Coordinates of C-alpha atoms and ligand atoms in Angstrom, one line a residue:
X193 CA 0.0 0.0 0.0
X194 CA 1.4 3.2 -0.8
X195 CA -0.5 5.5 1.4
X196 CA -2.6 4.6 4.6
X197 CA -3.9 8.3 5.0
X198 CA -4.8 11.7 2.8
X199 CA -2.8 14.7 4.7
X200 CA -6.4 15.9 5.9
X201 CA -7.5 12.2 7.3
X202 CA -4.0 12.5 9.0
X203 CA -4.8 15.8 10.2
X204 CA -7.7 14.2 12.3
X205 CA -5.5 12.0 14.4
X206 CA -3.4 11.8 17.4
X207 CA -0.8 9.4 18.2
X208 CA -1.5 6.9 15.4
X209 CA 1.1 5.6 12.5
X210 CA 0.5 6.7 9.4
X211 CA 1.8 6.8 5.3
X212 CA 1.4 9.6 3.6
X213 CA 2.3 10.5 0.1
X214 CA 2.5 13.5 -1.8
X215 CA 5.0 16.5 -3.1
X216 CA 7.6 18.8 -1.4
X217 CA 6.1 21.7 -0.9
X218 CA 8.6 23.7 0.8
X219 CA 11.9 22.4 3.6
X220 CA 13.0 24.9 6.2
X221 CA 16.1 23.5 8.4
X222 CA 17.1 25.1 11.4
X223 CA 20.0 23.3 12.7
X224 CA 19.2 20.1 14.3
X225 CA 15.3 20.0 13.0
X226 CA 13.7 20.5 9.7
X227 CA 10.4 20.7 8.9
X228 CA 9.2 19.4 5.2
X229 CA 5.9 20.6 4.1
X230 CA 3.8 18.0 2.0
X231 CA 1.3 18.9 0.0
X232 CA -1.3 16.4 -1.8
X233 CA -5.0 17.5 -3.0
X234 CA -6.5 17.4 0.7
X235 CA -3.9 19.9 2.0
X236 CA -1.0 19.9 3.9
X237 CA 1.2 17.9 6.6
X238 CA 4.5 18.9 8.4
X239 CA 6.7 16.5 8.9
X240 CA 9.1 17.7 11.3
X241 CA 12.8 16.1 11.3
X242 CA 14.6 15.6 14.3
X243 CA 18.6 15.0 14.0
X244 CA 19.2 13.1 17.0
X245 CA 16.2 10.6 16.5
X246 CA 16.2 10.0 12.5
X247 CA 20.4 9.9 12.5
X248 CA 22.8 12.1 11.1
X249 CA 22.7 10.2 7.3
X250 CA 18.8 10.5 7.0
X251 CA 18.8 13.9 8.0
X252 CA 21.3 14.9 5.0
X253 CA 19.7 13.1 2.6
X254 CA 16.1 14.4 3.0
X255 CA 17.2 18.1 3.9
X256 CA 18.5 18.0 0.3
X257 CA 15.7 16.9 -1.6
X258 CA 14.3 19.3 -4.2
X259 CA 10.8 21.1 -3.7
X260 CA 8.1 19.3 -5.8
X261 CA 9.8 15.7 -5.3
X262 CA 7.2 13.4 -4.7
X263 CA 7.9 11.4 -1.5
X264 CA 6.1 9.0 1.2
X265 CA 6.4 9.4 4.6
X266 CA 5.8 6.7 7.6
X267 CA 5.7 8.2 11.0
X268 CA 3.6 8.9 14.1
X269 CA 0.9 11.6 14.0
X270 CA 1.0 14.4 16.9
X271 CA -1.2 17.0 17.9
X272 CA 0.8 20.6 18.3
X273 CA -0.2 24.1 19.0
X274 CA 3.6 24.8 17.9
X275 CA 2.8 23.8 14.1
X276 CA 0.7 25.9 11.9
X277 CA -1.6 23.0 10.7
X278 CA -2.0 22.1 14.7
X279 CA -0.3 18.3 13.8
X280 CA 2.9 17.2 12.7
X281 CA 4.5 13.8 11.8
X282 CA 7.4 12.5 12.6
X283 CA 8.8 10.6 10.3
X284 CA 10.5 7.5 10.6
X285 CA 10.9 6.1 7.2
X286 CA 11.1 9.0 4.0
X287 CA 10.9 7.2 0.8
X288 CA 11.5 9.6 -2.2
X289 CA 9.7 8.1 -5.2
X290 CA 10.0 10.8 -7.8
X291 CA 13.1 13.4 -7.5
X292 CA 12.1 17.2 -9.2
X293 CA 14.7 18.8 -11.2
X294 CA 15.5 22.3 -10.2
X295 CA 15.4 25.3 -11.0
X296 CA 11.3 24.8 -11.2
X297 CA 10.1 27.2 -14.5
X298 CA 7.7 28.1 -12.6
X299 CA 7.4 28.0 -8.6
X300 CA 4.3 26.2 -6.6
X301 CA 4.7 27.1 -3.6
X302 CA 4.6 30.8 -4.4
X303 CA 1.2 32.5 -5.1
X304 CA 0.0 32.5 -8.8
X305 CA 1.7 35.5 -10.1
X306 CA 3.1 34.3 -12.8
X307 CA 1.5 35.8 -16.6
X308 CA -1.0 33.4 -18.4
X309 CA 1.1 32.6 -20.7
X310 CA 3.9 31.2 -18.4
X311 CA 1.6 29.2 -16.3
X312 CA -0.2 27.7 -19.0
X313 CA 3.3 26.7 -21.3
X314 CA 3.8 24.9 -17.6
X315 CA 0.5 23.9 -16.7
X316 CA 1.3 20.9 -15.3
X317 CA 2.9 22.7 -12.3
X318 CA 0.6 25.6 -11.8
X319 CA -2.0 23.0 -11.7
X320 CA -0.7 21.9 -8.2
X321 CA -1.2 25.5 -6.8
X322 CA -4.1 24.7 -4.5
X323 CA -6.0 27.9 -5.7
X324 CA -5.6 26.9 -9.1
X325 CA -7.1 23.0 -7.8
X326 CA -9.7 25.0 -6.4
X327 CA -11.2 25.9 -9.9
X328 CA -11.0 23.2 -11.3
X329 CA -13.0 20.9 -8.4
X330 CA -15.9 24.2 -8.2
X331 CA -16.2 23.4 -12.1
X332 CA -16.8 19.6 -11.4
X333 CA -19.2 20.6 -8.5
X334 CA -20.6 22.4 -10.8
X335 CA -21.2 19.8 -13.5
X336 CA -23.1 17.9 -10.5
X337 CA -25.0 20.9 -9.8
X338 CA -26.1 21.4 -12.9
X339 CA -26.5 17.6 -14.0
X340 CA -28.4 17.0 -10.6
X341 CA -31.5 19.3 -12.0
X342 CA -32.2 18.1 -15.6
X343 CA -31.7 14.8 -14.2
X344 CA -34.9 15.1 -11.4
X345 CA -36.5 16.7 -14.4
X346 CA -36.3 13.8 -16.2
X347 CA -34.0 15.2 -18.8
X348 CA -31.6 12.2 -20.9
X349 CA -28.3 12.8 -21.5
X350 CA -27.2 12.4 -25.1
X351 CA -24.5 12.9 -27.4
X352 CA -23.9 14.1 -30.6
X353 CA -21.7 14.4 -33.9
X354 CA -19.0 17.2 -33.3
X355 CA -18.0 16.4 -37.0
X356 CA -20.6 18.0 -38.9
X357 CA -21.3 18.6 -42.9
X358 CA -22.9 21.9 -42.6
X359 CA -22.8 25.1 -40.1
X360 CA -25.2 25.3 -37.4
X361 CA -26.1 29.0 -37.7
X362 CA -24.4 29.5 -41.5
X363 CA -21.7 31.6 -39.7
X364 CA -18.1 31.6 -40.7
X365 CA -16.6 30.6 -37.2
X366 CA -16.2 27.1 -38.3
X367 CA -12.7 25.0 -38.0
X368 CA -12.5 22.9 -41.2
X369 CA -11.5 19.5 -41.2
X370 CA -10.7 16.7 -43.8
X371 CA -13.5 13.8 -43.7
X372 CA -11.9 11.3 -46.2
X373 CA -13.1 12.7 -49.5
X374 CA -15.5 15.1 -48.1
X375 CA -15.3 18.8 -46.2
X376 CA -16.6 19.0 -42.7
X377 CA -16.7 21.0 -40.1
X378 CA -16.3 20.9 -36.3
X379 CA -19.5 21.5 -34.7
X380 CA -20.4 25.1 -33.3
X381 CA -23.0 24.2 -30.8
X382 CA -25.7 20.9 -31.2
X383 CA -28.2 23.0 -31.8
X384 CA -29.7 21.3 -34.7
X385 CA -29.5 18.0 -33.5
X386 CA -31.0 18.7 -30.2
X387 CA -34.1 19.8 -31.7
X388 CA -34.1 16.5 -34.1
X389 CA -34.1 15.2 -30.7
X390 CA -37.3 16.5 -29.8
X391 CA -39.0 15.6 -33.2
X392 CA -37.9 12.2 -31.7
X393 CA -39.7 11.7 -29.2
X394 CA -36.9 12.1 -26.2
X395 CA -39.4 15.2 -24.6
X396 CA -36.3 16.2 -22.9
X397 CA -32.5 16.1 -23.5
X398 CA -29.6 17.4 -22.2
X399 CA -25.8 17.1 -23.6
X400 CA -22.5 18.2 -22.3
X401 CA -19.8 18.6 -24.7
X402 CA -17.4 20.3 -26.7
X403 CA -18.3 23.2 -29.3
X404 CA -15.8 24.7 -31.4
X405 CA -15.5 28.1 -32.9
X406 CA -12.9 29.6 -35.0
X407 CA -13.5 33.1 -33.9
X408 CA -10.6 35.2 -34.6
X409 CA -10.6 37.8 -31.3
X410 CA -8.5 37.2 -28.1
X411 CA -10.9 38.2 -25.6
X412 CA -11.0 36.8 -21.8
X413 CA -14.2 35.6 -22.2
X414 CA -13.9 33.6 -25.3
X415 CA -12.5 30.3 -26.3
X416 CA -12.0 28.4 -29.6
X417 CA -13.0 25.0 -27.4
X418 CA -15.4 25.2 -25.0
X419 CA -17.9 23.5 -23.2
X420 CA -21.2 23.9 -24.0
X421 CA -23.9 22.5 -21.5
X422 CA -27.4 22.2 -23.8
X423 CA -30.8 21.4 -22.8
X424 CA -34.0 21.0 -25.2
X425 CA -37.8 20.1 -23.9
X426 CA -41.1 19.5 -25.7
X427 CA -44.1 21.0 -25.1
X428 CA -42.4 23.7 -23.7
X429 CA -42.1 28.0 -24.0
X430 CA -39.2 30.2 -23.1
X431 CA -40.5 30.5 -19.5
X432 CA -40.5 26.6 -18.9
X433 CA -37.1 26.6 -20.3
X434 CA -36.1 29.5 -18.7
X435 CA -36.9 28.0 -15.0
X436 CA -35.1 24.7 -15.8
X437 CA -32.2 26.9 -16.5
X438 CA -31.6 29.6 -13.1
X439 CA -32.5 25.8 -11.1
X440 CA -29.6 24.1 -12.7
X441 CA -27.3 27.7 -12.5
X442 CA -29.0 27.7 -8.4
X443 CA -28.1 24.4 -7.6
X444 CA -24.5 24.8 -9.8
X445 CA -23.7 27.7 -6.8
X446 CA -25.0 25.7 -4.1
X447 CA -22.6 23.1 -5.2
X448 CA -19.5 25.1 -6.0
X449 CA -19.7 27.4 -2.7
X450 CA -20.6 24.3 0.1
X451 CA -17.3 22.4 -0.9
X452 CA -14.4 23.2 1.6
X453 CA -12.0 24.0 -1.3
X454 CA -14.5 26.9 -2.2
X455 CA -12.4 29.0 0.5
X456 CA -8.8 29.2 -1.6
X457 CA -10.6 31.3 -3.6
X458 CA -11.4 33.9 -1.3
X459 CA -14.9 34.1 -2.7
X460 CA -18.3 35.5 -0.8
X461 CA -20.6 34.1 -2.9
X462 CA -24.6 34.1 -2.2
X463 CA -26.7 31.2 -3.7
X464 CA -28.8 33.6 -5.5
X465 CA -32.4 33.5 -5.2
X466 CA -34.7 32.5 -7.9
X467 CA -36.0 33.5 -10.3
X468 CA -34.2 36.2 -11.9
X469 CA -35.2 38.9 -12.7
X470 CA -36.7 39.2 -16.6
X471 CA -36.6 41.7 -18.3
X472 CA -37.7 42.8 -22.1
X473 CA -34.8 44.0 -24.7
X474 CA -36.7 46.8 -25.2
X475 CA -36.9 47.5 -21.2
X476 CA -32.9 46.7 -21.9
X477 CA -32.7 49.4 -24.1
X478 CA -34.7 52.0 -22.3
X479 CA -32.6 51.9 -19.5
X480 CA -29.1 52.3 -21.7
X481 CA -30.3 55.3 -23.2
X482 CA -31.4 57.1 -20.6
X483 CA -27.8 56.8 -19.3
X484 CA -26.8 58.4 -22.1
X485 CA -25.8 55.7 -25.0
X486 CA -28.0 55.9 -28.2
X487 CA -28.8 52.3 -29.4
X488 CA -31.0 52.0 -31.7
X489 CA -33.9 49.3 -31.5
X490 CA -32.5 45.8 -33.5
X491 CA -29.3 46.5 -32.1
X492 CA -27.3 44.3 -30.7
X493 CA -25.5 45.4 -26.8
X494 CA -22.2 46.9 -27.0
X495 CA -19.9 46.4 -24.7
X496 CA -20.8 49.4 -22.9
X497 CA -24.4 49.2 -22.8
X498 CA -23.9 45.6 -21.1
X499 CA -21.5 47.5 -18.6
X500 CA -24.7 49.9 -17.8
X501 CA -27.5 47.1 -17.7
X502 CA -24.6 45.1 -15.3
X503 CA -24.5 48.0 -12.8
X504 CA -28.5 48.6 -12.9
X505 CA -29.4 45.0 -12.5
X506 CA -29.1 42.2 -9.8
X507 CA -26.2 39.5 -10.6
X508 CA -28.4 37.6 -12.6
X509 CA -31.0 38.6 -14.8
X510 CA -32.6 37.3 -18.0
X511 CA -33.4 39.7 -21.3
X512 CA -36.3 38.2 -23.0
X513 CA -38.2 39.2 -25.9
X514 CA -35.5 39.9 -28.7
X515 CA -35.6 41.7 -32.4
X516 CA -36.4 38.6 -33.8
X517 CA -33.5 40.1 -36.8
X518 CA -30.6 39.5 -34.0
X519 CA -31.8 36.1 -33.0
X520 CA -30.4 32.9 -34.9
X521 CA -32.8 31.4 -37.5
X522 CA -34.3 28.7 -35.3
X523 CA -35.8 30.7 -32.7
X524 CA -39.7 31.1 -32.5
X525 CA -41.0 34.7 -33.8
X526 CA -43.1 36.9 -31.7
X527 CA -46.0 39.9 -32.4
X528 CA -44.2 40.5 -35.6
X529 CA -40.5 41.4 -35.1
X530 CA -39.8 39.9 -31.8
X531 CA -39.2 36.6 -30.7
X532 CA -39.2 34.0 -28.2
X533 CA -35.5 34.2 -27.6
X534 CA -33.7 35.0 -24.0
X535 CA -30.2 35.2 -23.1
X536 CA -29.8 35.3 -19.1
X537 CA -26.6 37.4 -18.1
X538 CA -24.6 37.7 -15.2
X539 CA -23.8 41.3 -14.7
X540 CA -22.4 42.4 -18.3
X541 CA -21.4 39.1 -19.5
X542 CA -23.3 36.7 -21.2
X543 CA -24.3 33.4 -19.4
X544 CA -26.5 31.5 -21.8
X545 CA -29.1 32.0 -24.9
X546 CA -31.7 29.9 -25.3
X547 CA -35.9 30.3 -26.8
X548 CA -38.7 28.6 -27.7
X549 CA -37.8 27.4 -31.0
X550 CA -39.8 27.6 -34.3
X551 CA -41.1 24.3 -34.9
X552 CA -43.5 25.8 -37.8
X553 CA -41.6 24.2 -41.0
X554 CA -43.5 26.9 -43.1
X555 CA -42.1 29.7 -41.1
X556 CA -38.8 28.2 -40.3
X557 CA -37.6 28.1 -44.1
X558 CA -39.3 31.8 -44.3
X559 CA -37.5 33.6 -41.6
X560 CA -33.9 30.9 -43.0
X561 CA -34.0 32.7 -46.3
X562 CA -34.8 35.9 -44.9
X563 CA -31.3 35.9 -43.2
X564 CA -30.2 34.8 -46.2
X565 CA -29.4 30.6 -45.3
X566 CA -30.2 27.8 -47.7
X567 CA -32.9 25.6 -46.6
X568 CA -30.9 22.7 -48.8
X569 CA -28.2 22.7 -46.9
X570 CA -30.4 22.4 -44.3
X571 CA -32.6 19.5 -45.7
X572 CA -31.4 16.8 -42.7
X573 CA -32.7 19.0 -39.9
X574 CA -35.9 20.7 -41.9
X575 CA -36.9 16.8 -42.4
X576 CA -37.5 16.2 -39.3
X577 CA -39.9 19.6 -38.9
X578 CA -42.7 17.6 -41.4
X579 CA -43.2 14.7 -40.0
X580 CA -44.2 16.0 -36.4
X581 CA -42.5 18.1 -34.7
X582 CA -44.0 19.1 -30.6
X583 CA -43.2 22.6 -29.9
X584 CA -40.0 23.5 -27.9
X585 CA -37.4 25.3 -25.7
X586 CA -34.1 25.3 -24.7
X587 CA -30.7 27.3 -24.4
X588 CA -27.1 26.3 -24.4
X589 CA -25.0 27.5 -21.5
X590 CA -20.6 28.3 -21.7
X591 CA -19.8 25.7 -18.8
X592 CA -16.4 28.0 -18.4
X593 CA -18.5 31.1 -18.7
X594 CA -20.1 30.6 -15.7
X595 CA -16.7 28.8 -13.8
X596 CA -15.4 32.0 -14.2
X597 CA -18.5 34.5 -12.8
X598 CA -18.7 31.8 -9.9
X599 CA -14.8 31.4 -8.6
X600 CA -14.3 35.0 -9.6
X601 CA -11.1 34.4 -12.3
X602 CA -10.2 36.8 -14.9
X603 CA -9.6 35.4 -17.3
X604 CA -11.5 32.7 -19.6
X605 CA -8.3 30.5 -19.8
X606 CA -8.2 30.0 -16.6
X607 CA -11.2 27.7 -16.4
X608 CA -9.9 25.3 -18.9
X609 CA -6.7 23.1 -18.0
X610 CA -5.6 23.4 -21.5
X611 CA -7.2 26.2 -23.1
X612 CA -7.3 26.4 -27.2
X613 CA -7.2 30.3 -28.1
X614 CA -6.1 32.1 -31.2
X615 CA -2.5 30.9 -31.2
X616 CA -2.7 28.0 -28.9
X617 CA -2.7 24.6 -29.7
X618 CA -0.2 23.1 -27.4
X619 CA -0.3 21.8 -24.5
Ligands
ATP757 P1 -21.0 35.9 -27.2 O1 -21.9 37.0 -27.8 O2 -20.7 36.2 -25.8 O3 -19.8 35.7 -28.1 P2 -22.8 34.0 -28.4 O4 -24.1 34.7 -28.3 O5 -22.0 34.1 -29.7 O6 -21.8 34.6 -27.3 P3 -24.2 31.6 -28.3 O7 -24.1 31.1 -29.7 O8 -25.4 32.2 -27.8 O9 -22.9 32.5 -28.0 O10 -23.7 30.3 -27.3 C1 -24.4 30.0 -26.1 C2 -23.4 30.2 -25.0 O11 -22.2 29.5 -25.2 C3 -23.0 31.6 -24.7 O12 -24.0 32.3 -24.0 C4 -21.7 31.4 -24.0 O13 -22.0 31.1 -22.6 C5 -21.1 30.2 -24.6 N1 -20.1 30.6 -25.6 C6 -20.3 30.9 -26.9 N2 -19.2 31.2 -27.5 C7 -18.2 30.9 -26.7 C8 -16.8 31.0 -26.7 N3 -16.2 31.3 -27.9 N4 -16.1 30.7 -25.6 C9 -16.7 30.3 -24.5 N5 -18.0 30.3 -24.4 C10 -18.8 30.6 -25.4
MG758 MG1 -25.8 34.2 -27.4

């Protein structure tokens, strides 16, 4: 057995023997005693190092190892007030499994400083900071928060193609690829599929994958892979959809904030109440302009205008009732130029977009050529619109979008252990 103990099931006892395994996290010798800091996922352990009882030989040799050497140590567990953790180990046996080359490119023991670029060439390491841990386990809780809802409402988890013949909204953000003798694409968003899905049969789906978009800008808040959490439902509006959606993002916080590890990230978070607040686009709009900014109506939100609507709204807030001309060609229209679409934001970024969708073959292929798509490239999803098709709702949700509103990071990258932007492709 390598280990008998985690650091933080050591951390619990009091005169027992224990293993534990894990990596140098920092040595400090002061003349006859060192103390070793080990670190593993649950936290730490000091394992102080007493000349006279572990023999002068011993005491070289593992006063010399390198920080980030991965080592076990055998030894008795002791309750101090003297030690910062309040235990300590005393180690009889050290037995150093992996030895770490130094100088380290890039320090773990020190606080994430380092520029993006830096840590993520050496992701590896920086992924043993336990802040940058932290992230990464609130994104999994997450995931169960999120997954927890649409399963107790029945939802079914599917999956589908990411290699795709034809563009999901017609746009030009599409990564080619080489299919044998044919062109395809990697898939923007399942869109499509989802709502053959509900032609189906399924009622309600869910999938949690990849999407990929070749959009050219740098921004922190967008990445070329990301994952996209999508839900569809039959016999369904915008407000059903809408409900399933700040349940799942509810629960996501509950999750994220209640775990321990939460704490690194030196986050006061709320688990919001629900339901958002809704408001129309043309509320949206009302409100920019009278602070000044002239949008016009059918306009998308700049930048700015999302900065105003962030600091006159709550955290989270939905904008419903869209130009139906802004809104992808799927989405259901509305008293004439509106539609059925909502996008639910989190201060002045986006969070999700979703709608009731047009399930009206007559009216789909209308409003497609209207923004100028052709319904033949089409023809495998419009198929499934003529043979019964329920109405329906859903949205699709950026998984690291909302990582990064709910640990509080910067920067978009940071949500993703190996983040595909403009120029990176490696690691
Ligand atoms: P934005 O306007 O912020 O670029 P969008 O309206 O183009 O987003 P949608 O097509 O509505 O994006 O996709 C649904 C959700 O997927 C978005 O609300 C967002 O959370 C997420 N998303 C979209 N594009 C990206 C991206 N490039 N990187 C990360 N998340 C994304
Ligand atoms: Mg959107």
């Amino acid at each position: 057995m390598f280990r008998t103990h985690t650091t933080k099931e050591a951390s619990k006892l009091d005169g027992e023997e224990v293993k534990v395994c894990g990596w140098i996290h920092d040595i400090r010798v002061l003349g006859r005693i060192a103390f070793i800091i080990l670190r593993d996922r649950y936290g730490f352990a000091q394992l102080t190092l007493i000349k006279s009882l572990i023999g002068n030989e011993n005491f070289k040799k593992y006063t010399k190892l390198t920080r980030e050497s991965v080592i076990c140590a055998r030894g008795k567990v002791q309750k101090t007030e003297q030690a910062k953790l309040g235990f300590e180990i005393l180690p009889e046996e050290i037995e150093v499994l992996n030895q770490a080359e130094t100088p380290l490119p890039l320090g773990v023991a020190d606080k994430v400083s380092a520029d993006m670029e830096t840590r993520i060439e050496n992701r590896f390491l920086d992924l043993r900071k336990p802040e940058v841990l932290a992230v990464f386990i609130a994104r999994s809780n997450i995931l169960r928060g999120i997954r927890e809802i649409l399963s107790e409402e029945n939802f079914i988890e599917v999956h589908t193609p990411k290699i795709v013949a034809t563009a999901t909204e017609g746009g030009t953000e599409l990564f080619p690829v080489k299919y044998f003798e044919k062109d395809a694409f990697l898939n923007q968003s399942p869109q499509l599929y989802k709502q053959i899905l509900m032609g189906s049969g399924f009622d309600k789906v869910f999938e949690i994958a990849p999407a990929f978009r070749a959009e050219e800008h740098n921004t922190t808040r967008h990445l070329n892979e990301f994952i996209s959490i999508d839900a569809e439902m039959s016999f369904a509006d915008d407000e059903d959809a809408m409900r399933i959606l700040e349940k799942g993002i509810q629960n996501a916080i509950k999750y994220a904030v209640e775990d321990e590890s939460f704490e690194m990230l030196n986050r006061n978070l709320e688990v919001p109440k629900i339901p958002f607040k809704r408001i129309t686009y043309d509320e949206a709009l009302d409100i920019i302009n009278s602070r000044g900014l002239n949008m016009e109506w059918g306009e998308d939100f700049s930048t700015e205008a999302l900065k105003i609507l962030g600091e006159e709204m709550d955290d989270f807030y939905f904008i419903t009732k869209w130009p139906l001309e802004i809104k992808p060609f799927y989405v259901l229209p509305h008293e004439e130029k509106y539609s059925k679409a909502f996008d639910l934001m989190h201060r002045d970024k986006e969070l999700s977009s979703g709608a009731q969708r047009n399930h009206v073959y007559e009216s789909l292929v209308e409003v497609m050529k209207s923004k100028g798509l052709n319904p033949e490239s089409f023809e495998f999803y419009l198929r499934a619109f003529i043979f019964g098709m329920p109405p329906h709702a859903g949205w699709g949700l950026g998984l690291e979008r909302l990582v990064m509103i709910i640990t509080g990071v910067k920067n978009i990258r940071e949500c993703v252990i190996f983040p595909r932007d403009r120029t990176r492709l490696i690691p």
